Short mmCIF file of C-alpha atoms in Angstrom, two decimals:
data_model
loop_
_atom_site.label_atom_id
_atom_site.label_comp_id
_atom_site.label_asym_id
_atom_site.label_seq_id
_atom_site.Cartn_x
_atom_site.Cartn_y
_atom_site.Cartn_z
CA MET A 106 -47.92 68.28 -56.03
CA SER A 107 -51.42 67.07 -57.71
CA PHE A 108 -48.51 65.85 -60.46
CA ILE A 109 -46.36 64.07 -59.00
CA ARG A 110 -49.04 61.42 -57.20
CA SER A 111 -51.01 61.93 -60.86
CA ARG A 112 -51.79 58.22 -61.01
CA TYR A 113 -50.77 58.40 -64.90
CA ILE A 114 -47.13 58.14 -63.81
CA ASN A 115 -47.31 55.66 -61.83
CA ILE A 116 -48.52 53.59 -64.46
CA GLY A 117 -45.72 54.98 -66.69
CA ILE A 118 -43.19 53.37 -64.77
CA ILE A 119 -44.59 51.13 -63.67
CA PHE A 120 -45.69 50.29 -68.02
CA ILE A 121 -42.16 51.39 -68.37
CA THR A 122 -40.31 48.88 -66.25
CA ALA A 123 -42.16 46.14 -67.30
CA PHE A 124 -41.31 46.56 -70.76
CA LEU A 125 -37.72 45.81 -70.12
CA MET A 126 -37.76 43.34 -68.44
CA VAL A 127 -40.09 41.00 -70.39
CA PHE A 128 -37.90 42.94 -73.46
CA THR A 129 -34.68 41.80 -71.87
CA TYR A 130 -35.50 38.46 -70.47
CA PHE A 131 -37.11 37.94 -74.63
CA PHE A 132 -33.91 39.33 -76.11
CA ASP A 133 -29.92 40.24 -75.22
CA ILE A 134 -29.67 43.64 -75.60
CA PRO A 135 -26.58 44.48 -73.38
CA VAL A 136 -27.33 48.46 -72.64
CA LEU A 137 -31.25 47.96 -71.95
CA ALA A 138 -29.87 44.30 -69.58
CA ASN A 139 -27.49 46.93 -67.99
CA LEU A 140 -30.38 49.12 -66.33
CA VAL A 141 -32.16 46.37 -65.88
CA ILE A 142 -29.83 44.92 -63.35
CA PHE A 143 -29.69 48.38 -61.51
CA ILE A 144 -32.87 47.86 -61.07
CA GLN A 145 -33.16 44.53 -59.96
CA ARG A 146 -30.48 45.86 -57.93
CA THR A 147 -33.12 48.31 -56.74
CA VAL A 148 -35.71 45.60 -55.39
CA THR A 149 -33.80 43.75 -54.23
CA LEU A 150 -32.23 46.65 -52.05
CA ILE A 151 -36.11 47.54 -51.26
CA ALA A 152 -37.11 44.63 -50.13
CA ALA A 153 -33.94 44.26 -47.54
CA LEU A 154 -35.60 48.12 -46.51
CA THR A 155 -38.80 45.67 -45.90
CA LEU A 156 -37.51 43.65 -43.30
CA GLY A 157 -35.87 45.63 -41.55
CA TRP A 158 -39.33 48.41 -42.04
CA GLY A 159 -41.17 44.79 -40.55
CA ALA A 160 -39.63 44.40 -37.10
CA ILE A 161 -40.64 48.32 -37.09
CA ASN A 162 -43.50 47.08 -37.72
CA PHE A 163 -44.42 44.28 -35.31
CA THR A 164 -42.61 46.07 -32.24
CA MET A 165 -45.39 48.96 -33.00
CA LEU A 166 -48.25 46.66 -33.35
CA ALA A 167 -46.59 45.04 -29.62
CA TYR A 168 -47.04 49.08 -28.23
CA LYS A 169 -50.65 49.10 -28.95
CA GLN A 170 -51.12 45.59 -28.09
CA VAL A 171 -49.71 47.29 -24.45
CA GLN A 172 -51.88 50.24 -24.56
CA ASN A 173 -55.19 48.56 -24.75
CA LYS A 174 -53.84 45.96 -22.06
CA THR A 175 -54.76 43.11 -24.73
CA PRO A 176 -54.88 39.53 -23.22
CA THR A 177 -52.23 38.53 -25.96
CA ALA A 178 -49.74 41.69 -24.86
CA PRO A 179 -47.51 40.34 -23.26
CA PHE A 180 -46.38 37.89 -25.81
CA HIS A 181 -45.73 40.55 -27.76
CA VAL A 182 -43.96 42.06 -24.96
CA TYR A 183 -42.00 38.47 -25.30
CA ALA A 184 -41.37 38.61 -28.78
CA VAL A 185 -39.82 42.31 -30.05
CA VAL A 186 -37.57 41.62 -26.44
CA VAL A 187 -36.57 38.35 -28.71
CA MET A 188 -36.04 40.17 -32.19
CA LEU A 189 -34.40 42.57 -30.64
CA LEU A 190 -31.93 40.48 -29.32
CA MET A 191 -31.67 38.35 -32.14
CA ILE A 192 -30.95 41.72 -34.17
CA VAL A 193 -27.71 43.33 -31.40
CA THR A 194 -26.14 40.23 -31.06
CA GLY A 195 -26.64 39.49 -34.57
CA LEU A 196 -24.93 42.47 -35.05
CA ILE A 197 -21.65 41.83 -32.91
CA PRO A 198 -18.90 40.99 -35.41
CA PRO A 199 -18.69 38.98 -37.40
CA LEU A 200 -22.04 39.90 -38.56
CA LEU A 201 -24.28 37.27 -37.72
CA LYS A 202 -22.21 34.58 -37.00
CA SER A 203 -21.20 34.99 -33.70
CA PRO A 204 -21.03 33.07 -31.04
CA GLN A 205 -24.00 34.77 -28.79
CA PHE A 206 -26.28 34.78 -31.86
CA LEU A 207 -24.46 31.87 -33.08
CA TRP A 208 -26.48 29.37 -29.86
CA MET A 209 -29.81 30.99 -29.82
CA TYR A 210 -30.31 30.20 -33.53
CA ASN A 211 -29.57 27.05 -33.26
CA ASN A 212 -30.52 26.44 -29.60
CA VAL A 213 -33.72 28.20 -29.59
CA GLU A 214 -34.88 28.79 -33.32
CA VAL A 215 -33.37 25.53 -34.52
CA PRO A 216 -35.32 23.78 -32.44
CA ALA A 217 -38.23 25.65 -31.87
CA ASP A 218 -38.77 25.33 -35.79
CA GLN A 219 -38.35 21.92 -36.28
CA THR A 220 -41.25 21.03 -33.13
CA MET A 221 -43.58 23.34 -34.29
CA TYR A 222 -42.77 22.09 -37.70
CA ALA A 223 -42.84 17.98 -36.60
CA MET A 224 -46.26 18.53 -34.09
CA LEU A 225 -48.13 18.78 -37.73
CA ALA A 226 -48.02 14.79 -37.34
CA PHE A 227 -50.24 14.48 -35.26
CA PHE A 228 -53.06 17.42 -36.40
CA VAL A 229 -52.21 15.19 -40.05
CA ALA A 230 -53.51 11.77 -38.67
CA SER A 231 -56.09 13.84 -36.00
CA SER A 232 -56.92 15.24 -38.48
CA CYS A 233 -57.52 12.26 -41.71
CA PHE A 234 -59.41 10.39 -38.85
CA ARG A 235 -61.92 13.07 -38.42
CA ALA A 236 -62.57 14.74 -42.14
CA PHE A 237 -61.15 12.23 -44.60
CA ARG A 238 -64.35 10.16 -44.92
CA ALA A 239 -66.35 8.99 -47.80
CA ARG A 240 -69.51 10.93 -48.11
CA SER A 241 -69.74 11.76 -51.50
CA LYS A 242 -68.53 9.56 -54.73
CA GLU A 243 -66.01 12.10 -55.29
CA SER A 244 -64.86 11.85 -51.96
CA LEU A 245 -64.56 8.24 -52.34
CA VAL A 246 -62.64 8.65 -55.25
CA MET A 247 -60.12 10.68 -53.43
CA LEU A 248 -59.67 8.56 -50.46
CA VAL A 249 -58.42 5.56 -53.71
CA ALA A 250 -56.63 7.86 -55.42
CA GLY A 251 -54.94 8.83 -52.28
CA THR A 252 -54.08 5.34 -50.19
CA PHE A 253 -52.94 4.20 -53.07
CA ILE A 254 -49.67 7.69 -52.99
CA ILE A 255 -49.62 6.73 -49.30
CA PHE A 256 -48.43 3.64 -50.27
CA THR A 257 -46.23 4.51 -53.25
CA ASN A 258 -44.84 7.54 -51.25
CA ILE A 259 -43.13 4.84 -47.91
CA PRO A 260 -41.73 1.57 -49.53
CA ILE A 261 -43.56 -0.57 -47.35
CA GLY A 262 -45.99 -0.39 -49.63
CA SER A 263 -43.88 -3.14 -52.49
CA THR A 264 -43.45 -4.45 -49.24
CA ILE A 265 -47.50 -5.60 -49.31
CA SER A 266 -47.91 -5.23 -52.75
CA PRO A 267 -45.72 -4.49 -55.80
CA VAL A 268 -49.32 -2.76 -57.61
CA LEU A 269 -49.50 -1.03 -54.81
CA PRO A 270 -47.04 1.53 -55.83
CA MET A 271 -48.06 0.80 -59.38
CA ILE A 272 -51.79 1.89 -59.41
CA GLY A 273 -49.90 4.44 -57.87
CA ASN A 274 -47.38 5.99 -59.43
CA TRP A 275 -50.42 5.41 -63.13
CA ILE A 276 -51.84 8.03 -61.02
CA ARG A 277 -49.46 10.05 -60.69
CA LYS A 278 -48.44 9.98 -63.92
CA TYR A 279 -51.58 10.81 -65.48
CA PRO A 280 -54.29 12.11 -64.10
CA MET A 281 -52.94 13.94 -61.43
CA THR A 282 -50.09 15.73 -64.00
CA GLY A 283 -53.27 15.98 -66.05
CA ALA A 284 -54.76 18.11 -63.49
CA SER A 285 -52.08 20.04 -61.90
CA ARG A 286 -51.76 20.86 -65.89
CA GLY A 287 -54.79 22.69 -66.22
CA PHE A 288 -54.96 24.07 -63.03
CA ASN A 289 -51.25 25.36 -63.49
CA ILE A 290 -52.37 26.75 -66.91
CA CYS A 291 -55.28 28.29 -65.61
CA VAL A 292 -53.09 30.18 -62.92
CA ALA A 293 -50.64 31.39 -65.23
CA LEU A 294 -53.66 32.49 -67.76
CA GLY A 295 -55.32 34.19 -64.67
CA SER A 296 -52.01 36.13 -63.96
CA LEU A 297 -51.30 36.99 -66.94
CA GLY A 298 -54.90 39.37 -67.18
CA ILE A 299 -53.65 40.51 -63.96
CA THR A 300 -50.37 40.81 -65.47
CA LEU A 301 -52.57 43.21 -68.48
CA ARG A 302 -54.57 45.43 -66.35
CA ILE A 303 -51.92 46.23 -64.20
CA LEU A 304 -49.82 48.02 -67.86
CA LEU A 305 -52.94 49.53 -68.44
CA GLY A 306 -53.48 50.80 -65.61
CA ARG A 307 -56.28 48.79 -64.37
CA GLU A 308 -56.71 48.19 -61.58
CA LYS A 309 -56.43 51.34 -58.95
CA ALA A 310 -54.42 49.05 -56.33
CA VAL A 311 -51.89 49.01 -57.77
CA THR A 312 -51.82 52.84 -58.61
CA GLY A 313 -51.87 54.41 -55.92
CA GLU A 314 -56.18 55.86 -55.48
CA MET B 144 -89.98 2.88 -32.01
CA THR B 145 -87.93 0.11 -29.13
CA GLU B 146 -84.58 1.18 -29.05
CA THR B 147 -83.13 -2.50 -27.60
CA LYS B 148 -80.14 -2.56 -25.71
CA THR B 149 -77.54 -3.93 -28.36
CA GLY B 150 -78.40 -1.71 -30.02
CA THR B 151 -78.58 1.27 -27.81
CA GLU B 152 -74.59 -0.80 -27.41
CA LYS B 153 -73.60 -0.47 -30.28
CA GLN B 154 -74.69 3.41 -30.87
CA ASP B 155 -72.03 4.19 -28.24
CA ILE B 156 -69.23 2.37 -29.88
CA LEU B 157 -70.70 4.22 -32.74
CA THR B 158 -70.47 7.18 -31.12
CA LYS B 159 -66.54 6.02 -28.48
CA ILE B 160 -65.42 5.73 -32.60
CA GLU B 161 -66.33 8.40 -33.70
CA ASN B 162 -65.73 10.57 -30.90
CA LEU B 163 -62.06 9.35 -30.71
CA ASP B 164 -60.07 11.32 -27.88
CA VAL B 165 -56.76 13.11 -29.95
CA ARG B 166 -54.88 12.04 -27.03
CA ILE B 167 -55.33 7.20 -27.82
CA ILE B 168 -54.47 8.89 -32.20
CA TYR B 169 -51.29 11.00 -30.50
CA PHE B 170 -50.00 8.43 -28.12
CA PHE B 171 -51.03 5.81 -31.56
CA VAL B 172 -48.23 8.02 -33.77
CA ILE B 173 -45.62 7.95 -30.96
CA ILE B 174 -45.32 4.27 -31.41
CA ALA B 175 -45.75 3.78 -34.97
CA VAL B 176 -42.70 6.20 -34.71
CA ALA B 177 -40.31 5.90 -32.26
CA TYR B 178 -40.53 1.95 -32.27
CA PRO B 179 -38.70 1.73 -35.80
CA ILE B 180 -36.16 4.57 -34.79
CA ILE B 181 -35.41 2.16 -31.56
CA SER B 182 -35.00 -0.59 -34.06
CA PRO B 183 -35.00 -0.18 -37.20
CA LEU B 184 -37.45 -3.07 -39.84
CA GLY B 185 -35.06 -2.86 -42.35
CA LEU B 186 -37.67 -2.63 -44.94
CA PRO B 187 -36.09 -2.56 -48.49
CA ILE B 188 -36.73 1.02 -50.41
CA PRO B 189 -37.10 0.80 -54.22
CA THR B 190 -35.36 3.46 -56.38
CA SER B 191 -38.29 5.27 -58.18
CA GLU B 192 -37.75 7.42 -61.40
CA PRO B 193 -37.06 10.69 -61.42
CA THR B 194 -34.70 10.09 -58.42
CA MET B 195 -33.16 7.63 -60.79
CA ASP B 196 -32.61 10.35 -63.41
CA ILE B 197 -30.73 12.89 -61.13
CA TYR B 198 -27.81 10.31 -60.34
CA ASP B 199 -27.60 9.42 -63.96
CA PHE B 200 -27.08 13.07 -64.85
CA ILE B 201 -25.11 13.80 -61.99
CA GLU B 202 -22.57 10.95 -62.29
CA ASN B 203 -22.09 11.74 -66.33
CA LEU B 204 -21.61 15.45 -65.55
CA PRO B 205 -17.84 15.91 -66.20
CA GLU B 206 -15.15 16.94 -63.65
CA GLY B 207 -14.74 20.75 -62.97
CA SER B 208 -18.47 21.08 -63.40
CA VAL B 209 -19.86 24.13 -61.72
CA VAL B 210 -23.37 23.51 -60.18
CA LEU B 211 -25.34 26.45 -58.28
CA VAL B 212 -27.35 24.44 -55.33
CA GLY B 213 -30.02 26.45 -53.76
CA SER B 214 -30.54 25.69 -49.98
CA GLU B 215 -34.11 26.80 -50.10
CA VAL B 216 -34.88 25.73 -46.84
CA GLY B 217 -35.59 27.01 -43.91
CA ALA B 218 -35.01 25.09 -40.29
CA GLY B 219 -38.55 24.19 -39.71
CA ALA B 220 -38.26 22.18 -42.44
CA TRP B 221 -34.69 20.90 -42.48
CA SER B 222 -35.74 17.75 -41.23
CA GLU B 223 -37.32 16.82 -44.66
CA ILE B 224 -35.54 18.90 -46.84
CA GLY B 225 -31.78 18.82 -44.96
CA PRO B 226 -31.24 14.70 -46.04
CA SER B 227 -32.24 15.69 -49.82
CA LEU B 228 -29.32 18.60 -49.92
CA ASN B 229 -26.78 16.90 -47.79
CA ILE B 230 -26.43 13.33 -49.62
CA LEU B 231 -27.11 15.52 -53.01
CA MET B 232 -23.73 18.10 -52.23
CA GLN B 233 -22.22 13.95 -50.54
CA HIS B 234 -22.35 13.91 -53.93
CA LEU B 235 -21.51 16.23 -55.87
CA PHE B 236 -17.68 16.38 -54.13
CA ASP B 237 -17.36 12.26 -54.31
CA ASN B 238 -17.92 13.33 -58.07
CA ASN B 239 -15.35 16.18 -57.66
CA LEU B 240 -17.51 19.07 -59.01
CA LYS B 241 -17.80 22.25 -57.11
CA PRO B 242 -20.72 22.99 -55.78
CA ILE B 243 -21.97 27.22 -55.50
CA ILE B 244 -24.20 27.84 -52.91
CA ILE B 245 -27.06 30.55 -52.58
CA SER B 246 -30.46 31.14 -50.64
CA SER B 247 -33.63 33.94 -51.56
CA VAL B 248 -34.48 31.67 -47.87
CA VAL B 249 -32.94 33.80 -44.92
CA ASP B 250 -31.33 31.02 -43.41
CA GLY B 251 -30.96 28.71 -45.75
CA ALA B 252 -27.01 29.28 -47.33
CA MET B 253 -26.87 29.58 -42.87
CA MET B 254 -28.10 25.84 -42.45
CA ALA B 255 -26.18 24.63 -45.12
CA GLU B 256 -23.38 26.09 -43.30
CA MET B 257 -24.05 25.54 -40.43
CA TYR B 258 -26.12 21.67 -40.80
CA THR B 259 -24.56 20.89 -44.21
CA ILE B 260 -20.53 21.32 -44.86
CA PRO B 261 -20.10 19.98 -41.35
CA LYS B 262 -21.32 16.65 -42.41
CA MET B 263 -19.71 16.42 -46.09
CA ILE B 264 -16.88 13.97 -46.37
CA ALA B 265 -14.27 15.01 -48.63
CA PRO B 266 -10.57 14.98 -47.39
CA GLY B 267 -8.63 17.49 -49.19
CA LYS B 268 -11.28 19.89 -50.80
CA VAL B 269 -10.33 23.79 -49.90
CA TYR B 270 -13.26 26.23 -49.96
CA GLY B 271 -12.98 29.32 -52.82
CA THR B 272 -11.72 26.24 -54.56
CA ASP B 273 -13.75 23.90 -54.34
CA TRP B 274 -17.22 25.50 -53.22
CA VAL B 275 -18.27 28.51 -52.00
CA ASN B 276 -20.94 29.86 -49.99
CA LEU B 277 -22.66 32.85 -51.56
CA GLY B 278 -24.97 33.78 -48.58
CA TYR B 279 -28.74 35.04 -48.70
CA LEU B 280 -30.37 37.01 -51.53
CA ALA B 281 -32.23 39.36 -51.13
CA GLY B 282 -35.52 40.01 -53.28
CA ALA B 283 -36.86 36.81 -53.83
CA GLU B 284 -37.21 36.29 -57.80
CA PRO B 285 -35.66 39.74 -58.91
CA GLY B 286 -32.69 38.96 -56.94
CA ILE B 287 -32.49 35.34 -58.54
CA ALA B 288 -32.65 37.33 -61.94
CA ALA B 289 -30.07 39.93 -60.99
CA PHE B 290 -27.63 36.98 -60.02
CA ALA B 291 -28.51 34.99 -63.72
CA THR B 292 -27.46 37.27 -65.73
CA GLN B 293 -24.89 38.70 -63.32
CA ILE B 294 -23.56 37.08 -60.64
CA THR B 295 -20.96 40.62 -58.84
CA SER B 296 -23.99 42.91 -59.95
CA VAL B 297 -26.13 41.11 -56.58
CA LYS B 298 -23.46 39.45 -54.44
CA PRO B 299 -19.84 41.14 -54.95
CA VAL B 300 -18.46 39.31 -51.66
CA ASP B 301 -20.29 35.67 -50.34
CA TYR B 302 -21.00 33.82 -47.04
CA PHE B 303 -17.48 35.32 -45.12
CA ASP B 304 -17.71 38.33 -46.51
CA THR B 305 -14.61 37.37 -49.02
CA PRO B 306 -14.85 40.07 -52.70
CA VAL B 307 -16.75 37.13 -54.73
CA GLU B 308 -13.79 38.84 -57.31
CA ASP B 309 -10.68 36.92 -55.65
CA LEU B 310 -12.21 33.63 -55.15
CA GLU B 311 -11.01 31.04 -57.40
CA MET B 312 -13.31 28.94 -57.94
CA MET B 313 -16.06 32.37 -59.21
CA LYS B 314 -13.29 33.51 -62.16
CA ASN B 315 -14.67 31.60 -64.62
CA VAL B 316 -17.78 31.67 -63.21
CA LYS B 317 -19.69 34.98 -64.28
CA SER B 318 -23.14 33.96 -65.13
CA ALA B 319 -26.54 31.49 -64.73
CA ALA B 320 -24.83 30.02 -68.07
CA ASP B 321 -21.48 29.02 -66.54
CA PHE B 322 -23.56 26.48 -64.49
CA ASP B 323 -23.71 22.66 -65.26
CA LEU B 324 -26.28 22.21 -63.60
CA ALA B 325 -29.02 23.85 -60.93
CA ILE B 326 -30.13 22.30 -57.96
CA ILE B 327 -32.97 23.45 -55.64
CA CYS B 328 -33.55 22.18 -52.10
CA THR B 329 -36.62 24.07 -51.53
CA TRP B 330 -39.87 23.62 -48.39
CA GLY B 331 -42.58 25.88 -51.20
CA ASP B 332 -43.45 25.51 -53.95
CA TYR B 333 -42.34 29.54 -54.90
CA GLU B 334 -38.85 28.70 -55.34
CA TYR B 335 -38.41 26.44 -57.02
CA LEU B 336 -40.82 27.95 -60.21
CA GLN B 337 -38.37 31.33 -59.52
CA TYR B 338 -34.92 28.50 -60.70
CA LEU B 339 -36.82 26.79 -62.86
CA ARG B 340 -38.58 30.98 -64.98
CA GLN B 341 -35.01 32.37 -64.79
CA TYR B 342 -32.19 29.67 -65.42
CA ALA B 343 -34.33 26.50 -67.08
CA ILE B 344 -36.12 28.67 -69.20
CA ARG B 345 -33.53 31.87 -69.72
CA PHE B 346 -29.77 30.01 -69.70
CA ASP B 347 -31.45 26.32 -70.72
CA VAL B 348 -29.60 25.61 -66.92
CA PRO B 349 -31.19 22.03 -65.99
CA ILE B 350 -32.81 21.75 -63.02
CA VAL B 351 -33.16 19.30 -60.07
CA VAL B 352 -35.41 19.96 -57.16
CA GLY B 353 -35.06 18.57 -53.75
CA ALA B 354 -38.67 18.91 -52.75
CA LYS B 355 -41.09 18.16 -49.98
CA SER B 356 -42.92 15.09 -50.70
CA ASP B 357 -46.81 17.56 -50.30
CA MET B 358 -45.29 19.29 -53.22
CA ILE B 359 -44.61 16.40 -55.88
CA PRO B 360 -48.27 16.61 -57.47
CA GLY B 361 -47.39 20.59 -58.52
CA LEU B 362 -44.06 19.85 -59.77
CA HIS B 363 -44.49 16.09 -61.82
CA PRO B 364 -45.89 17.93 -64.37
CA PHE B 365 -42.20 19.66 -65.10
CA TYR B 366 -40.72 16.23 -64.27
CA GLU B 367 -42.70 14.55 -67.52
CA SER B 368 -42.22 17.60 -69.47
CA LYS B 369 -38.62 17.54 -68.61
CA GLN B 370 -38.66 21.22 -68.30
CA VAL B 371 -36.83 19.82 -64.51
CA LEU B 372 -34.35 16.17 -65.51
CA GLY B 373 -35.35 14.93 -61.84
CA TYR B 374 -36.94 15.06 -58.54
CA LEU B 375 -36.42 14.12 -54.64
CA ASN B 376 -39.48 12.98 -53.29
CA GLY B 377 -38.99 14.52 -49.88
CA LEU B 378 -37.27 12.25 -47.16
CA ARG B 379 -38.42 8.75 -48.94
CA GLY B 380 -35.49 10.72 -52.30
CA ALA B 381 -33.61 11.30 -49.77
CA GLY B 382 -33.69 7.90 -48.29
CA GLU B 383 -33.34 6.55 -52.03
CA TYR B 384 -30.11 8.23 -52.91
CA GLU B 385 -28.42 7.01 -50.76
CA ILE B 386 -28.53 3.40 -50.87
CA LEU B 387 -27.56 4.94 -54.42
CA THR B 388 -24.39 6.45 -53.46
CA GLY B 389 -23.50 4.24 -50.38
CA HIS B 390 -23.71 7.09 -48.10
CA LEU B 391 -26.53 5.29 -45.74
CA GLY B 392 -27.50 8.06 -42.73
CA TYR B 393 -30.36 9.84 -41.53
CA ALA B 394 -33.33 9.76 -44.29
CA ALA B 395 -32.86 5.92 -44.80
CA ALA B 396 -32.74 5.51 -41.24
CA SER B 397 -35.42 6.97 -40.51
CA LEU B 398 -37.67 4.91 -43.86
CA ASP B 399 -38.87 2.45 -41.56
CA ALA B 400 -41.17 5.37 -39.03
CA SER B 401 -41.99 7.71 -42.40
CA SER B 402 -43.80 3.55 -43.15
CA THR B 403 -45.36 2.76 -39.92
CA TYR B 404 -46.82 6.56 -39.32
CA HIS B 405 -48.57 5.50 -42.45
CA LEU B 406 -49.46 3.11 -41.63
CA VAL B 407 -51.66 4.51 -38.22
CA VAL B 408 -52.93 7.01 -40.53
CA PHE B 409 -54.10 4.43 -42.99
CA ALA B 410 -56.08 2.75 -40.49
CA LEU B 411 -57.10 5.90 -38.64
CA ILE B 412 -58.84 5.65 -42.18
CA VAL B 413 -60.50 2.54 -42.45
CA ILE B 414 -61.37 3.02 -38.87
CA GLY B 415 -63.24 6.38 -39.32
CA ASN B 416 -65.37 5.65 -43.01
CA LEU B 417 -66.14 2.12 -41.39
CA ALA B 418 -67.51 4.04 -38.20
CA MET B 419 -69.50 6.23 -40.90
CA VAL B 420 -70.51 3.59 -42.67
CA ALA B 421 -71.96 1.69 -39.16
CA ARG B 422 -73.77 4.75 -39.04
CA MET B 423 -75.29 4.45 -42.36
CA PHE B 424 -76.57 0.63 -41.50
CA THR B 425 -78.08 1.79 -37.63
CA LYS B 426 -80.34 4.99 -39.07
CA ASN B 427 -81.13 2.81 -42.11
CA LYS B 428 -82.13 -0.28 -39.65
CA GLU B 429 -83.83 2.41 -37.47
CA GLY B 430 -85.98 4.41 -39.98
CA THR B 431 -86.95 -0.01 -41.62
#
């Protein structure tokens, strides 16, 4: 049993799988490609199963809330009831297309989701008023650049003055692109470092220790 | 130090401005958004370069070209990204191109089926011959990678549970190498980067993106290096595209509201900063 749980088995699986993925990304070898497709299908299956595990986990969490009689327990119970209702109606044939499921999705889920998203407009407006203050030179530069970007993104900007979108596009094309590229390269190099650590078994969390 | 009555009054006004009740802000936001929708202002909408690049590319695609359409957006962001997806799909149908809808977002394909397809003006188009919806693709990037290598390996059936091999359009489409274009309408950075890595780099599939406005700083560098052929900048990009194609719709109608809303936000930022500067002057004056 201790052999199965040995970290070297985990490291071996990770290394071989990752090597196959990277190798077939750059070289087209049919035999290896079929093996990689099998592995990717397995990952897809695992991902689908985790959705189910997420639902079970959520139900267990709600049960603990009810057991501990927390103030938010009724909301957890409501959430679990709604989740089970969607699952049950979704399983009515045809799967995920029954009138009951579609009614709940179109008349509850979609309006609720869009309302949550739409509320951001109010929060953005009030947070802009409170937080966007030029307290330093850097924040002043950010504020000025942000203003030009705002007027580039909205049609009224070019109506007020064609110079506004011209400056905004220049900011987008040069300083913003340069900074974004630098950030993306740093993220990519950091990811490369972490990946090498995982492949070489130096990342303990991944090897199960 | 003695505070004059005028100095105290000024300070009270400053305090009131700095602690402005959010309900007043919300009121002005509601007016700014509602008024142009009820009574449109008709502001001109100039076309930006990234939008024009997408239009030109699709116009130059030969009839019958296969286009992957990634509906990577759920119900929440549908009001911002949905119009981009709708107008791009409409342009594909206008030019007799063949879209294949896929989504790695749980309800993306369902949203496309319920909220995009019914809006299409596509006389004579037949499902299975002129377009296909392959539904939800689980597994995020590994799923997308497997789909790119061999479509039927992870999608043996379509959204309606019809075997993919029975669909007329899919007889000559086996992998991403058979796609002439990939259109990714997405609400997050992660989704279009997946397609960039697995389609654009591995199979040289041209990619265009319908993105939210807050994604543009991260997306624009890919446009500048031509890894992404073009992008639609949220509702603004969708409105520009509606004008280019002549199918005016929700996006073009909403842009007036977007303009007035952002003017209100700009005014709030200016007022907040003026109040801050006025307080600094008041403090300096009291200090001297």
